Short mmCIF file of C-alpha atoms in Angstrom, two decimals:
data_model
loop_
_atom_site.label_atom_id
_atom_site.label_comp_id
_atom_site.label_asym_id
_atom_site.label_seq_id
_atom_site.Cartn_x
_atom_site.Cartn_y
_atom_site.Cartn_z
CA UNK A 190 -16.84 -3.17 18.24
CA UNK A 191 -15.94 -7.04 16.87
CA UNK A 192 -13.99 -8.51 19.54
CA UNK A 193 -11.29 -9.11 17.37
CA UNK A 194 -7.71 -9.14 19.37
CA UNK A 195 -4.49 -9.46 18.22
CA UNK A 196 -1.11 -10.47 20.17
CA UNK A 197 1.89 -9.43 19.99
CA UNK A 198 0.66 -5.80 18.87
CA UNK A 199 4.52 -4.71 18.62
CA UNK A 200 7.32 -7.02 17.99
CA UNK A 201 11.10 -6.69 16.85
CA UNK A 202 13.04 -9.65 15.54
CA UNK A 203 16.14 -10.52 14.02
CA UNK A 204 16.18 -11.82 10.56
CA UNK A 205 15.76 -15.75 10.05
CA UNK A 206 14.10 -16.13 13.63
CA UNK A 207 10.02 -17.53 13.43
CA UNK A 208 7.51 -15.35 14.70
CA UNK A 209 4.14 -16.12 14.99
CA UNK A 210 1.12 -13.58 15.44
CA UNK A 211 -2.18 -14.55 16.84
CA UNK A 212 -5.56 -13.47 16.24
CA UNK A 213 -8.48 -14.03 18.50
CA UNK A 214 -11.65 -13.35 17.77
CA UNK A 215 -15.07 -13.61 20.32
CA UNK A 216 -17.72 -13.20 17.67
CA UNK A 217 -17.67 -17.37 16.42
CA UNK A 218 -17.57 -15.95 12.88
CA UNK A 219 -16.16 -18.55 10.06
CA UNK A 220 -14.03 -16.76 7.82
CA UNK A 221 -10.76 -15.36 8.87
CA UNK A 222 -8.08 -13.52 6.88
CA UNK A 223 -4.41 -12.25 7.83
CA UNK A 224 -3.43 -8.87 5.57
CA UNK A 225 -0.19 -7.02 5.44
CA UNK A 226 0.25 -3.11 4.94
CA UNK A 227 2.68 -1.37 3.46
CA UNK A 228 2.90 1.99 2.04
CA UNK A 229 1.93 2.07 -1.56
CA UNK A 230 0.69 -0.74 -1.64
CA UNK A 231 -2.89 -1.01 0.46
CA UNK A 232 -3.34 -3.96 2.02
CA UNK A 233 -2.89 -7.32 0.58
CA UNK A 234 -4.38 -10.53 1.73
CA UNK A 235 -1.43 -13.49 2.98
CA UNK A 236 -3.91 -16.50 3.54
CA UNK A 237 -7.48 -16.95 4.48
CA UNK A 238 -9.43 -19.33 6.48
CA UNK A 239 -12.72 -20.47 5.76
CA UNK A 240 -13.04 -23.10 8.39
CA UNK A 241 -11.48 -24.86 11.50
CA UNK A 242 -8.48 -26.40 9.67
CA UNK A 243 -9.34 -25.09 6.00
CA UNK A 244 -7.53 -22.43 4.66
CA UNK A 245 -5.96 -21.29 1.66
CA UNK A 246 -3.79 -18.90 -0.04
CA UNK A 247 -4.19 -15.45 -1.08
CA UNK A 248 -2.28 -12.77 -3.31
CA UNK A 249 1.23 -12.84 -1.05
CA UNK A 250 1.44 -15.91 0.81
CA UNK A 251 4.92 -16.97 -0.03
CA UNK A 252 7.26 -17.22 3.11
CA UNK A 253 3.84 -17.48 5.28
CA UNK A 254 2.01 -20.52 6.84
CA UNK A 255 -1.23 -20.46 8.73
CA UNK A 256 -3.18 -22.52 11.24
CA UNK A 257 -6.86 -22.53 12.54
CA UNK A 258 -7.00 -25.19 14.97
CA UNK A 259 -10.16 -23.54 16.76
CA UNK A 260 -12.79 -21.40 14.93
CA UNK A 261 -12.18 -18.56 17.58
CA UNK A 262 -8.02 -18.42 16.97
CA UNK A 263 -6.23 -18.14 13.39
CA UNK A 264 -2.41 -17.99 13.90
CA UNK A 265 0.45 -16.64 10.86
CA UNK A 266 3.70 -18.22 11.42
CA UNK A 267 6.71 -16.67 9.44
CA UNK A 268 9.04 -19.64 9.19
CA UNK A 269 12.18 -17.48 9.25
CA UNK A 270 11.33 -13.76 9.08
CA UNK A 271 12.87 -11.46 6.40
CA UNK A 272 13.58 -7.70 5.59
CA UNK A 273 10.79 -8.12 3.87
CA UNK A 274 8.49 -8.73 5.83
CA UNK A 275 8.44 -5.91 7.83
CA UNK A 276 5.03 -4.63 7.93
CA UNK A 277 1.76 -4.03 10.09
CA UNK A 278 -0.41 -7.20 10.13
CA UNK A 279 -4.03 -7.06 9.61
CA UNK A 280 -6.26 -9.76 11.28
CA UNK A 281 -10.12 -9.81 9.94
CA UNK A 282 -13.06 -11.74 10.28
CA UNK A 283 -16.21 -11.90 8.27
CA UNK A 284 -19.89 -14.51 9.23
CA UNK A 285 -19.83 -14.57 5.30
CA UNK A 286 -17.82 -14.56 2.26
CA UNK A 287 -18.56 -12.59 -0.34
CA UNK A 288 -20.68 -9.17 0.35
CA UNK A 289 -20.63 -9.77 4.13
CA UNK A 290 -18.18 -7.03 5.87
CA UNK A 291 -15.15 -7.78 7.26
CA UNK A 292 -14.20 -6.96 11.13
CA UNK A 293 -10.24 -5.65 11.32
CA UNK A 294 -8.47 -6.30 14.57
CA UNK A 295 -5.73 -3.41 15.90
CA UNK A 296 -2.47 -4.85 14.18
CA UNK A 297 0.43 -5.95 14.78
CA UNK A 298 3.59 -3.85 14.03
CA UNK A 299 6.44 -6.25 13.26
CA UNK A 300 9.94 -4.75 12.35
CA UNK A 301 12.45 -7.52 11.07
CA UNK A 302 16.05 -6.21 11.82
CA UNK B 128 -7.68 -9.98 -11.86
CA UNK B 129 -9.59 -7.70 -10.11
CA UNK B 130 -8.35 -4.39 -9.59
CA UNK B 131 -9.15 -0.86 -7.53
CA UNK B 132 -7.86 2.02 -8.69
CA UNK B 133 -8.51 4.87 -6.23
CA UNK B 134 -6.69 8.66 -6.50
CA UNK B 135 -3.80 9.39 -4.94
CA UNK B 136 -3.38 11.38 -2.15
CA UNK B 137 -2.65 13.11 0.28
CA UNK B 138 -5.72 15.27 0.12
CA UNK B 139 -5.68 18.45 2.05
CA UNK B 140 -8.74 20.49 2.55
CA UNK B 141 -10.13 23.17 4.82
CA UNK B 142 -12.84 22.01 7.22
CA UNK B 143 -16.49 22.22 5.62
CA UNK B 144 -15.18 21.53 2.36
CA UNK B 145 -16.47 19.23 -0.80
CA UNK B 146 -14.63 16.21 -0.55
CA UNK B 147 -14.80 13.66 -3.19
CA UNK B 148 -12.50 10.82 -3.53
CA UNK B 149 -12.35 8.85 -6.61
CA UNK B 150 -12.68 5.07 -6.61
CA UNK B 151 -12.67 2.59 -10.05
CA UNK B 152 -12.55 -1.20 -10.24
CA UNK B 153 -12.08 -3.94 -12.98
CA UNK B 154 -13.38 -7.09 -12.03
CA UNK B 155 -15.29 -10.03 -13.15
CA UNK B 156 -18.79 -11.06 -12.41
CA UNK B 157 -20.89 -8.41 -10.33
CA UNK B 158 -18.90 -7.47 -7.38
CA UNK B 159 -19.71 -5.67 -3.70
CA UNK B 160 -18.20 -2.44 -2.93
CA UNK B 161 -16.99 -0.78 -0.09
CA UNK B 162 -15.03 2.09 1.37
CA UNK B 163 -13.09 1.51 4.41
CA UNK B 164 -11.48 4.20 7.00
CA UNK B 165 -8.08 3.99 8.95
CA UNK B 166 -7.44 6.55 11.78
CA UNK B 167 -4.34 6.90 12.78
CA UNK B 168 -2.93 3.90 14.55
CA UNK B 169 -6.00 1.85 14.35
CA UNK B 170 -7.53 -0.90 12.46
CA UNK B 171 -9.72 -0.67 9.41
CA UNK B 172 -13.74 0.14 9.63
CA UNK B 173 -16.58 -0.41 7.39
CA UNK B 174 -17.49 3.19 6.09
CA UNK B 175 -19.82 2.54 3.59
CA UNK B 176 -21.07 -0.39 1.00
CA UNK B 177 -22.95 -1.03 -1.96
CA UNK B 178 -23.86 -4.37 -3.59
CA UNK B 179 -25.69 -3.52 -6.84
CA UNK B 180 -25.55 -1.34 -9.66
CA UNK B 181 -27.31 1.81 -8.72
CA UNK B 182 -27.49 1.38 -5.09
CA UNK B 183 -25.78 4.07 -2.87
CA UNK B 184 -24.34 3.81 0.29
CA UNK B 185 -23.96 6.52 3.26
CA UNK B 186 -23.09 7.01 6.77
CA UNK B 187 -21.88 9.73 8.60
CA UNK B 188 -22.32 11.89 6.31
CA UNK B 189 -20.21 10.24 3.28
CA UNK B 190 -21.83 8.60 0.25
CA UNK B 191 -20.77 6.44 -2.55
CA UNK B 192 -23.08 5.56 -5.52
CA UNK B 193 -22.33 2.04 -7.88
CA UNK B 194 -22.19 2.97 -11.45
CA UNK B 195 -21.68 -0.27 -13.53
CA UNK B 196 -21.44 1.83 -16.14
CA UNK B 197 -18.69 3.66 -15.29
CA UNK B 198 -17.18 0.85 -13.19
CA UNK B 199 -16.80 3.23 -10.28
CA UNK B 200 -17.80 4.02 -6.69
CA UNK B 201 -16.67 7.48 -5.71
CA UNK B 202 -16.96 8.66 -2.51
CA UNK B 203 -18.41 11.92 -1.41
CA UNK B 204 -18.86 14.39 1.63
CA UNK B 205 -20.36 17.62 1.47
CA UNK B 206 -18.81 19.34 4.83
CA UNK B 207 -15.63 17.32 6.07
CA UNK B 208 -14.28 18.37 9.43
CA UNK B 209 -11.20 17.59 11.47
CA UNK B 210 -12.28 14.50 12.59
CA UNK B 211 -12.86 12.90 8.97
CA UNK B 212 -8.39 13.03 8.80
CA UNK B 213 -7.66 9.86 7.98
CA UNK B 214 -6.80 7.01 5.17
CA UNK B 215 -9.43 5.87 2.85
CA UNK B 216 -9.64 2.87 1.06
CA UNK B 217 -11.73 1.72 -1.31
CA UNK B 218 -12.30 -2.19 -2.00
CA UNK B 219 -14.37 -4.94 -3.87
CA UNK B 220 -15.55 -8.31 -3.32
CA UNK B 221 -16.41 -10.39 -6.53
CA UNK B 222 -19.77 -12.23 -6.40
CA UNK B 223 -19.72 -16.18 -6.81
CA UNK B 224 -18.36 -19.19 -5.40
CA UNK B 225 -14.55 -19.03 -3.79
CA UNK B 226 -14.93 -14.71 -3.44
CA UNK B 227 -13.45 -14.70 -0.13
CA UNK B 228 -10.95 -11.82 -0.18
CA UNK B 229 -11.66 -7.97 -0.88
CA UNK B 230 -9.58 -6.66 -2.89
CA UNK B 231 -8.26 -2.99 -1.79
CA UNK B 232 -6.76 0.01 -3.54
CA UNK B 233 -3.74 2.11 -2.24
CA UNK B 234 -5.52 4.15 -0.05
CA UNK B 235 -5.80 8.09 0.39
CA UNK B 236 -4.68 9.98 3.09
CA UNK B 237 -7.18 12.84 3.63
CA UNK B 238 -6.17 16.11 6.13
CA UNK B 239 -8.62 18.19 6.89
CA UNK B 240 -7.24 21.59 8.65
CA UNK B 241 -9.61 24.40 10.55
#
């Protein structure tokens, strides 16, 4: 298995609080990518990164921020978590973009009350 | 944008059954494709891929053949068993510069029952 871990792997928080979720991975792979799942909707990506300190957005990034200050740690903040954003969030990893596969982590269940 | 459009579940069949699950995609370029698997309460895994036209993928069992053609990537078992319950998704990566994020479909939920 990719030594992909993810922290907290349950959380409950009251609306317009931060949270931030970390991902860790052991394999030194470049590309890293935060998801959300929700029913109906498969998973969508928030943000990638591509590089220490490079990242960018992907399909549902509003109310989201990242940060890769270290290739092995990729971090989603929620600025001030909403309803909405109750979900279970996806860390990945991939050596390549492209074809290359990606590695999921366990998830994090976060329930916004 | 790219899209997957994958059937909708849930799927229930009896164990050694003929599972197929269909899978097409709109997208630009030539892109990879792959099927993923989520058991319950884990993460996703890498079931299968493909990454031309023509080429077929398989493991355990399950296999999934690229037709450009038909834009589509269907994926097939001939026997499924208890242990192959679980949410199936299929994605795509486009080919070319920037293609950093799969795009998934919905997912379907397959139940297999002795």
């Amino acid at each position: 298995d990719a030594g992909i871990t993810q922290s907290p792997r349950h959380k409950v928080t009251e609306t317009g609080t931060p949270v931030t979720l970390r991902c860790h991975q052991t394999e030194n792979h470049r590309y890293m990518y935060w998801y959300r799942q929700d029913p109906g909707h498969g998973l969508r990506l928030i943000h990638y990164s591509y590089g220490v300190k490079d990242t960018d957005k992907g399909e549902v990034s509003d109310g989201y921020s990242v940060s890769r200050s270290k290739t092995e740690d990729f971090l989603l903040t929620l600025e001030s978590a909403t309803s909405s954003q109750t979900s279970v969030y996806f860390c990945a990893i991939s050596a390549r973009a492209g074809e290359d596969e990606q590695y999921f982590g366990p998830g994090t269940r976060l329930t916004v009350t | 944008g790219d899209s997957v459009t994958q059937m909708e579940g849930p799927v229930t069949l009896s164990e050694e059954a003929f599972l197929t699950i269909n899978c097409t995609y709109t997208a630009t370029g030539y892109p990879s494709l792959f099927w993923y698997v989520q058991y319950p309460g884990e993460g996703l895994q890498l079931l299968l891929k493909a990454t031309k036209a023509d080429d077929k993928g398989s493991n355990k069992g399950f296999e999934a053949t690229y037709r450009k053609e038909t834009t589509s990537f269907h994926l097939e078992k001939g026997s499924v068993q208890v242990s192959d319950s679980a949410v199936y998704f299929c994605a795509l990566t486009s080919s070319g510069a920037g293609s950093y994020q799969l795009t998934f479909g919905k997912g379907t939920k397959l139940s297999v029952i002795p």
